[in-house]
């Protein structure tokens, strides 16, 4: 492999309804990459946008066909699948992921590149003074804590998508065939020498976040269930504890029945305990359902996304 190819860069950007951000993104991103003096490509995945994003990407491909490739999904499969599709097609040896809404300033790419050149095979950005809603910041801190204690993934900021990967890490992610996944965590699990750098974070240039409260919950469920069986195990442990407690209660009640005779008092306490245990059982069923549902999706083996069109110059 020639020296220039082994240094080639790929930048991967998922795009969902970003028509207001794309022109500014193009204006800021290409100069940064041109200035690096390395060969590069940018792969945009249009994740089923309902606005003019795809037309803008098509025009950009026409303007810079040498370095621009565009994958067009037939519908919306989510940010992580959009990245996955691009990962399947990267040609560079060092791969970057970036959001299209300019929350991750493209000007920070050289910082990540320096860390990769310094020997890391995976470099995650963490957001210095994060510009997100109060709620998002604290929810994210909570989920960071849960993740830290249920998986062995160590990341300062799991939600930051400004990241760099060496090619073998990306190849491993593609080979894993993961469906409901969280790419930064998956990458971490394959990395031999992960590193982190602080990166600037800006407010969304235009528009609002594509993640609703509900989707954030789904995404974080994917993160925990995808990397750990701890929720199931904790639940089993709790169930064993409460089974032991219930058994003691039965012994006490049997004793009182035999030696003190029939009693009707305390029936509401009993109901209280019963309802509590019932709700615990329901949580358990739901939890098992989460894992079974994900197992089902993997076993079914249906294709994860459908590419309608791929714009690239054949060279
Ligand atoms: N995105 C996507 N598909 C989706 C949702 C988001 O490709 O279903 C892209 C979006 O265009 C952006 C990135 O993923 O480039 C991050 O999305 P967003 O800014 O909405 O998330 P947040 O920054 O609020 O976490
Ligand atoms: Mg954003």
Short mmCIF file of C-alpha atoms and ligand atoms in Angstrom, two decimals:
data_model
loop_
_atom_site.label_atom_id
_atom_site.label_comp_id
_atom_site.label_asym_id
_atom_site.label_seq_id
_atom_site.Cartn_x
_atom_site.Cartn_y
_atom_site.Cartn_z
CA UNK A 1 0.00 0.00 0.00
CA UNK A 2 1.35 3.41 -0.92
CA UNK A 3 2.28 5.83 1.78
CA UNK A 4 -0.48 8.25 0.80
CA UNK A 5 -3.17 5.56 0.94
CA UNK A 6 -2.11 4.31 4.35
CA UNK A 7 -2.51 7.87 5.62
CA UNK A 8 -5.85 8.46 3.92
CA UNK A 9 -8.72 9.80 5.96
CA UNK A 10 -12.45 9.04 5.85
CA UNK A 11 -14.98 11.31 7.49
CA UNK A 12 -18.40 9.79 8.16
CA UNK A 13 -21.44 12.00 8.71
CA UNK A 14 -25.04 10.88 9.32
CA UNK A 15 -27.61 13.35 8.02
CA UNK A 16 -31.24 13.54 9.01
CA UNK A 17 -33.17 16.70 8.11
CA UNK A 18 -30.16 19.00 8.21
CA UNK A 19 -30.88 21.28 5.22
CA UNK A 20 -30.20 24.39 7.29
CA UNK A 21 -26.88 23.06 8.59
CA UNK A 22 -25.35 21.40 5.54
CA UNK A 23 -24.24 24.58 3.68
CA UNK A 24 -22.35 25.80 6.76
CA UNK A 25 -20.98 22.33 7.41
CA UNK A 26 -19.61 22.11 3.85
CA UNK A 27 -18.09 25.58 4.13
CA UNK A 28 -16.26 24.70 7.34
CA UNK A 29 -15.40 21.01 6.88
CA UNK A 30 -13.76 20.90 3.44
CA UNK A 31 -11.19 23.65 4.17
CA UNK A 32 -10.13 21.87 7.37
CA UNK A 33 -9.53 18.63 5.48
CA UNK A 34 -7.91 20.32 2.48
CA UNK A 35 -5.45 21.99 4.84
CA UNK A 36 -4.29 18.66 6.30
CA UNK A 37 -2.51 17.76 3.07
CA UNK A 38 -3.63 14.14 3.16
CA UNK A 39 -5.92 12.33 0.79
CA UNK A 40 -9.41 12.11 2.18
CA UNK A 41 -13.03 11.26 1.48
CA UNK A 42 -16.24 12.34 3.17
CA UNK A 43 -19.12 9.88 3.29
CA UNK A 44 -22.53 11.35 4.04
CA UNK A 45 -25.41 9.02 4.81
CA UNK A 46 -28.81 10.54 4.17
CA UNK A 47 -30.91 8.78 6.79
CA UNK A 48 -34.31 9.18 5.11
CA UNK A 49 -34.49 12.97 5.46
CA UNK A 50 -37.85 14.52 4.67
CA UNK A 51 -36.36 17.93 3.78
CA UNK A 52 -33.96 18.99 1.02
CA UNK A 53 -30.88 17.42 2.62
CA UNK A 54 -30.42 14.87 -0.14
CA UNK A 55 -30.59 17.49 -2.91
CA UNK A 56 -27.92 19.49 -1.09
CA UNK A 57 -25.76 16.38 -0.75
CA UNK A 58 -26.22 15.59 -4.43
CA UNK A 59 -25.12 19.12 -5.35
CA UNK A 60 -22.12 18.83 -3.06
CA UNK A 61 -21.19 15.53 -4.67
CA UNK A 62 -21.35 17.23 -8.07
CA UNK A 63 -19.17 20.09 -6.78
CA UNK A 64 -16.48 17.89 -5.16
CA UNK A 65 -16.89 14.44 -6.74
CA UNK A 66 -13.28 13.49 -5.99
CA UNK A 67 -13.77 13.49 -2.22
CA UNK A 68 -17.53 13.29 -1.65
CA UNK A 69 -19.59 10.09 -1.45
CA UNK A 70 -23.26 9.99 -0.56
CA UNK A 71 -25.26 7.00 0.66
CA UNK A 72 -29.01 7.45 0.42
CA UNK A 73 -31.23 5.32 2.68
CA UNK A 74 -34.80 4.65 1.59
CA UNK A 75 -36.05 5.51 5.06
CA UNK A 76 -34.97 6.51 8.56
CA UNK A 77 -32.88 3.83 10.32
CA UNK A 78 -31.25 5.99 12.97
CA UNK A 79 -27.90 7.66 13.46
CA UNK A 80 -25.95 4.53 14.35
CA UNK A 81 -27.14 2.55 11.31
CA UNK A 82 -26.31 5.55 9.12
CA UNK A 83 -22.76 5.45 10.47
CA UNK A 84 -22.64 1.66 10.05
CA UNK A 85 -23.52 1.89 6.35
CA UNK A 86 -20.69 4.37 5.80
CA UNK A 87 -18.28 2.19 7.82
CA UNK A 88 -19.02 -0.67 5.44
CA UNK A 89 -17.73 1.48 2.60
CA UNK A 90 -14.81 3.48 3.99
CA UNK A 91 -11.56 3.53 2.02
CA UNK A 92 -9.39 5.52 4.42
CA UNK A 93 -7.11 4.12 7.11
CA UNK A 94 -8.22 6.63 9.74
CA UNK A 95 -11.92 7.19 10.12
CA UNK A 96 -13.73 10.08 11.83
CA UNK A 97 -17.36 10.36 12.86
CA UNK A 98 -19.01 13.74 13.18
CA UNK A 99 -22.52 15.16 13.60
CA UNK A 100 -23.97 17.21 10.76
CA UNK A 101 -25.48 19.89 13.01
CA UNK A 102 -22.10 21.52 13.80
CA UNK A 103 -22.30 20.67 17.49
CA UNK A 104 -18.93 19.02 16.87
CA UNK A 105 -16.76 21.74 15.29
CA UNK A 106 -14.94 20.31 12.24
CA UNK A 107 -11.94 22.44 13.26
CA UNK A 108 -11.31 19.90 16.07
CA UNK A 109 -10.53 17.07 13.63
CA UNK A 110 -6.76 17.79 13.57
CA UNK A 111 -6.67 17.34 17.35
CA UNK A 112 -8.11 13.82 17.05
CA UNK A 113 -5.80 13.07 14.15
CA UNK A 114 -2.79 14.03 16.24
CA UNK A 115 -3.88 11.60 18.95
CA UNK A 116 -4.28 8.78 16.39
CA UNK A 117 -0.90 9.57 14.86
CA UNK A 118 0.45 9.48 18.40
CA UNK A 119 -0.40 5.76 18.57
CA UNK A 120 -3.99 5.40 19.73
CA UNK A 121 -6.24 3.12 17.71
CA UNK A 122 -9.40 4.80 18.95
CA UNK A 123 -9.85 8.35 20.16
CA UNK A 124 -13.06 9.62 21.68
CA UNK A 125 -13.87 13.27 22.07
CA UNK A 126 -15.42 14.54 25.25
CA UNK A 127 -17.33 17.77 25.17
CA UNK A 128 -15.80 20.71 27.00
CA UNK A 129 -18.61 22.87 28.40
CA UNK A 130 -21.40 21.05 26.72
CA UNK A 131 -24.04 23.18 25.01
CA UNK A 132 -27.20 21.19 25.52
CA UNK A 133 -30.36 21.56 27.54
CA UNK A 134 -30.15 21.28 31.32
CA UNK A 135 -32.23 18.12 31.17
CA UNK A 136 -30.02 16.46 28.53
CA UNK A 137 -26.87 17.20 30.52
CA UNK A 138 -28.15 15.66 33.73
CA UNK A 139 -29.89 12.71 32.08
CA UNK A 140 -26.65 12.01 30.30
CA UNK A 141 -24.66 12.16 33.54
CA UNK A 142 -27.03 9.65 35.10
CA UNK A 143 -26.79 7.23 32.21
CA UNK A 144 -22.99 7.59 32.18
CA UNK A 145 -23.05 6.46 35.80
CA UNK A 146 -25.30 3.47 35.08
CA UNK A 147 -23.17 2.45 32.11
CA UNK A 148 -19.98 2.68 34.14
CA UNK A 149 -21.40 0.35 36.77
CA UNK A 150 -23.02 -2.21 34.48
CA UNK A 151 -20.50 -2.50 31.63
CA UNK A 152 -16.73 -2.30 31.60
CA UNK A 153 -16.71 0.49 29.09
CA UNK A 154 -14.82 3.57 30.26
CA UNK A 155 -15.74 6.77 28.49
CA UNK A 156 -15.85 10.28 29.83
CA UNK A 157 -18.61 11.22 27.44
CA UNK A 158 -20.40 8.44 25.62
CA UNK A 159 -22.70 10.83 23.77
CA UNK A 160 -20.00 12.73 21.92
CA UNK A 161 -19.87 11.52 18.33
CA UNK A 162 -16.71 13.37 17.37
CA UNK A 163 -14.41 10.34 17.34
CA UNK A 164 -11.54 8.82 15.39
CA UNK A 165 -10.87 5.15 14.67
CA UNK A 166 -8.12 3.20 12.98
CA UNK A 167 -9.30 0.99 10.17
CA UNK A 168 -9.11 -2.39 12.04
CA UNK A 169 -11.51 -1.06 14.70
CA UNK A 170 -14.01 -0.03 12.04
CA UNK A 171 -13.57 -3.39 10.30
CA UNK A 172 -14.34 -5.16 13.61
CA UNK A 173 -17.46 -3.03 14.09
CA UNK A 174 -18.66 -3.93 10.60
CA UNK A 175 -17.93 -7.63 11.16
CA UNK A 176 -19.86 -7.62 14.45
CA UNK A 177 -23.09 -7.20 12.46
CA UNK A 178 -24.62 -5.44 15.47
CA UNK A 179 -28.21 -4.26 15.11
CA UNK A 180 -29.27 -2.20 18.11
CA UNK A 181 -25.95 -0.74 18.89
CA UNK A 182 -24.08 2.18 20.19
CA UNK A 183 -21.05 2.69 18.00
CA UNK A 184 -18.75 4.52 20.46
CA UNK A 185 -19.17 1.69 22.99
CA UNK A 186 -18.71 -1.02 20.37
CA UNK A 187 -15.52 0.67 19.19
CA UNK A 188 -14.25 0.86 22.76
CA UNK A 189 -14.81 -2.86 23.23
CA UNK A 190 -12.49 -3.59 20.26
CA UNK A 191 -9.84 -0.95 20.96
CA UNK A 192 -6.37 -1.91 22.15
CA UNK A 193 -5.14 1.55 23.04
CA UNK A 194 -8.07 3.94 23.39
CA UNK A 195 -7.50 7.61 24.09
CA UNK A 196 -9.59 10.69 24.76
CA UNK A 197 -9.28 14.36 23.93
CA UNK A 198 -11.39 17.33 24.98
CA UNK A 199 -13.23 18.97 22.11
CA UNK A 200 -15.27 22.12 21.82
CA UNK A 201 -19.00 21.80 21.72
CA UNK A 202 -21.34 24.28 20.13
CA UNK A 203 -25.04 24.77 20.15
CA UNK A 204 -26.88 23.20 17.29
CA UNK A 205 -26.35 25.58 14.36
CA UNK A 206 -30.03 25.35 13.30
CA UNK A 207 -33.05 23.18 13.94
CA UNK A 208 -33.72 21.02 16.99
CA UNK A 209 -32.37 17.70 18.18
CA UNK A 210 -33.70 14.69 16.30
CA UNK A 211 -33.89 12.71 19.50
CA UNK A 212 -37.13 12.78 21.42
CA UNK A 213 -37.23 11.80 25.07
CA UNK A 214 -38.60 8.41 24.05
CA UNK A 215 -35.80 7.79 21.53
CA UNK A 216 -33.17 8.71 24.09
CA UNK A 217 -34.58 6.10 26.44
CA UNK A 218 -34.52 3.50 23.64
CA UNK A 219 -30.95 4.39 22.74
CA UNK A 220 -29.75 4.06 26.30
CA UNK A 221 -31.53 0.76 26.68
CA UNK A 222 -29.62 -0.39 23.61
CA UNK A 223 -26.40 0.73 25.22
CA UNK A 224 -26.97 -1.15 28.46
CA UNK A 225 -28.54 -4.32 27.04
CA UNK A 226 -26.07 -4.42 24.16
CA UNK A 227 -23.05 -4.55 26.41
CA UNK A 228 -24.14 -6.13 29.65
CA UNK A 229 -26.33 -8.76 31.25
CA UNK A 230 -26.11 -6.88 34.57
CA UNK A 231 -29.77 -5.73 34.53
CA UNK A 232 -30.96 -9.34 34.26
CA UNK A 233 -28.52 -10.51 36.91
CA UNK A 234 -29.37 -7.71 39.32
CA UNK A 235 -33.01 -8.49 38.82
CA UNK A 236 -32.47 -12.18 39.56
CA UNK A 237 -30.55 -11.31 42.71
CA UNK A 238 -33.28 -8.98 43.85
CA UNK A 239 -35.91 -11.64 43.08
CA UNK A 240 -33.98 -14.18 45.15
CA UNK A 241 -33.79 -11.73 48.05
CA UNK A 242 -37.48 -10.97 47.98
CA UNK A 243 -38.31 -14.68 47.61
CA UNK A 244 -36.32 -15.36 50.79
CA UNK A 245 -38.17 -12.52 52.55
CA UNK A 246 -41.56 -13.83 51.40
CA UNK A 247 -40.66 -17.29 52.61
CA UNK A 248 -39.87 -15.95 56.09
CA UNK A 249 -43.19 -14.14 56.08
CA UNK A 250 -44.98 -17.40 55.23
CA UNK A 251 -43.25 -19.08 58.16
CA UNK A 252 -44.32 -16.31 60.53
CA UNK A 253 -47.90 -16.42 59.25
CA UNK A 254 -48.04 -20.23 59.50
CA UNK A 255 -46.76 -20.06 63.04
CA UNK A 256 -49.39 -17.49 64.00
CA UNK A 257 -52.14 -19.49 62.28
CA UNK A 258 -51.22 -22.66 64.16
CA UNK A 259 -50.64 -21.18 67.60
CA UNK A 260 -52.80 -18.06 67.73
CA UNK A 261 -55.68 -19.18 65.49
CA UNK A 262 -57.21 -17.51 62.41
CA UNK A 263 -56.61 -13.73 62.08
CA UNK A 264 -58.06 -11.27 59.57
CA UNK A 265 -56.09 -8.18 60.57
CA UNK A 266 -53.06 -7.26 58.57
CA UNK A 267 -54.81 -8.15 55.35
CA UNK A 268 -53.91 -4.79 53.80
CA UNK A 269 -50.28 -5.23 54.69
CA UNK A 270 -50.48 -8.50 52.86
CA UNK A 271 -52.04 -6.76 49.86
CA UNK A 272 -49.31 -4.16 49.95
CA UNK A 273 -46.67 -6.86 49.83
CA UNK A 274 -48.55 -8.71 47.11
CA UNK A 275 -48.87 -5.67 44.86
CA UNK A 276 -45.25 -4.82 45.36
CA UNK A 277 -44.12 -8.30 44.37
CA UNK A 278 -46.48 -8.30 41.43
CA UNK A 279 -45.01 -5.08 40.09
CA UNK A 280 -41.52 -6.46 40.57
CA UNK A 281 -42.53 -9.50 38.52
CA UNK A 282 -43.86 -7.25 35.77
CA UNK A 283 -40.64 -5.28 35.61
CA UNK A 284 -38.82 -8.59 35.29
CA UNK A 285 -40.99 -9.72 32.41
CA UNK A 286 -40.42 -6.40 30.65
CA UNK A 287 -36.69 -6.69 31.16
CA UNK A 288 -36.60 -10.21 29.75
CA UNK A 289 -38.71 -8.92 26.86
CA UNK A 290 -36.04 -6.31 26.05
CA UNK A 291 -33.39 -8.98 25.71
CA UNK A 292 -35.64 -11.46 23.90
CA UNK A 293 -36.76 -8.76 21.44
CA UNK A 294 -33.16 -7.90 20.61
CA UNK A 295 -32.28 -11.58 20.30
CA UNK A 296 -35.21 -11.96 17.92
CA UNK A 297 -33.98 -9.14 15.73
CA UNK A 298 -30.53 -10.69 15.51
CA UNK A 299 -31.85 -14.20 14.85
CA UNK A 300 -34.24 -12.97 12.18
CA UNK A 301 -31.21 -11.66 10.32
CA UNK A 302 -33.09 -9.18 8.17
CA UNK A 303 -30.93 -6.54 6.48
CA UNK A 304 -30.33 -3.62 8.82
CA UNK A 305 -30.90 -0.85 6.33
CA UNK A 306 -31.57 -0.40 2.66
CA UNK A 307 -29.41 1.77 0.44
CA UNK A 308 -31.48 3.31 -2.34
CA UNK A 309 -28.67 5.12 -4.09
CA UNK A 310 -24.93 5.52 -3.71
CA UNK A 311 -23.35 8.60 -5.28
CA UNK A 312 -19.64 8.18 -5.86
CA UNK A 313 -17.20 8.72 -8.62
CA UNK A 314 -15.67 5.43 -9.73
CA UNK A 315 -11.96 5.95 -9.21
N1 LIG B 1 -29.27 11.62 12.84
C1 LIG B 1 -29.51 10.61 11.90
N2 LIG B 1 -30.65 9.86 12.03
C2 LIG B 1 -31.55 10.05 13.05
C3 LIG B 1 -31.27 11.05 14.00
C4 LIG B 1 -30.13 11.81 13.86
O1 LIG B 1 -28.72 10.41 11.00
O2 LIG B 1 -32.54 9.32 13.08
C5 LIG B 1 -28.05 12.47 12.72
C6 LIG B 1 -28.29 13.97 12.70
O3 LIG B 1 -28.52 14.47 11.41
C7 LIG B 1 -27.00 14.49 13.29
C8 LIG B 1 -26.58 13.41 14.28
O4 LIG B 1 -27.26 12.22 13.85
O5 LIG B 1 -25.98 14.60 12.30
C9 LIG B 1 -26.95 13.76 15.70
O6 LIG B 1 -28.33 14.02 15.80
P1 LIG B 1 -28.94 15.16 16.74
O7 LIG B 1 -28.16 16.42 16.60
O8 LIG B 1 -30.38 15.21 16.48
O9 LIG B 1 -28.69 14.51 18.18
P2 LIG B 1 -28.15 15.23 19.50
O10 LIG B 1 -26.99 16.10 19.11
O11 LIG B 1 -29.30 16.01 20.03
O12 LIG B 1 -27.74 14.09 20.38
MG1 LIG B 2 -26.88 17.48 17.77
#
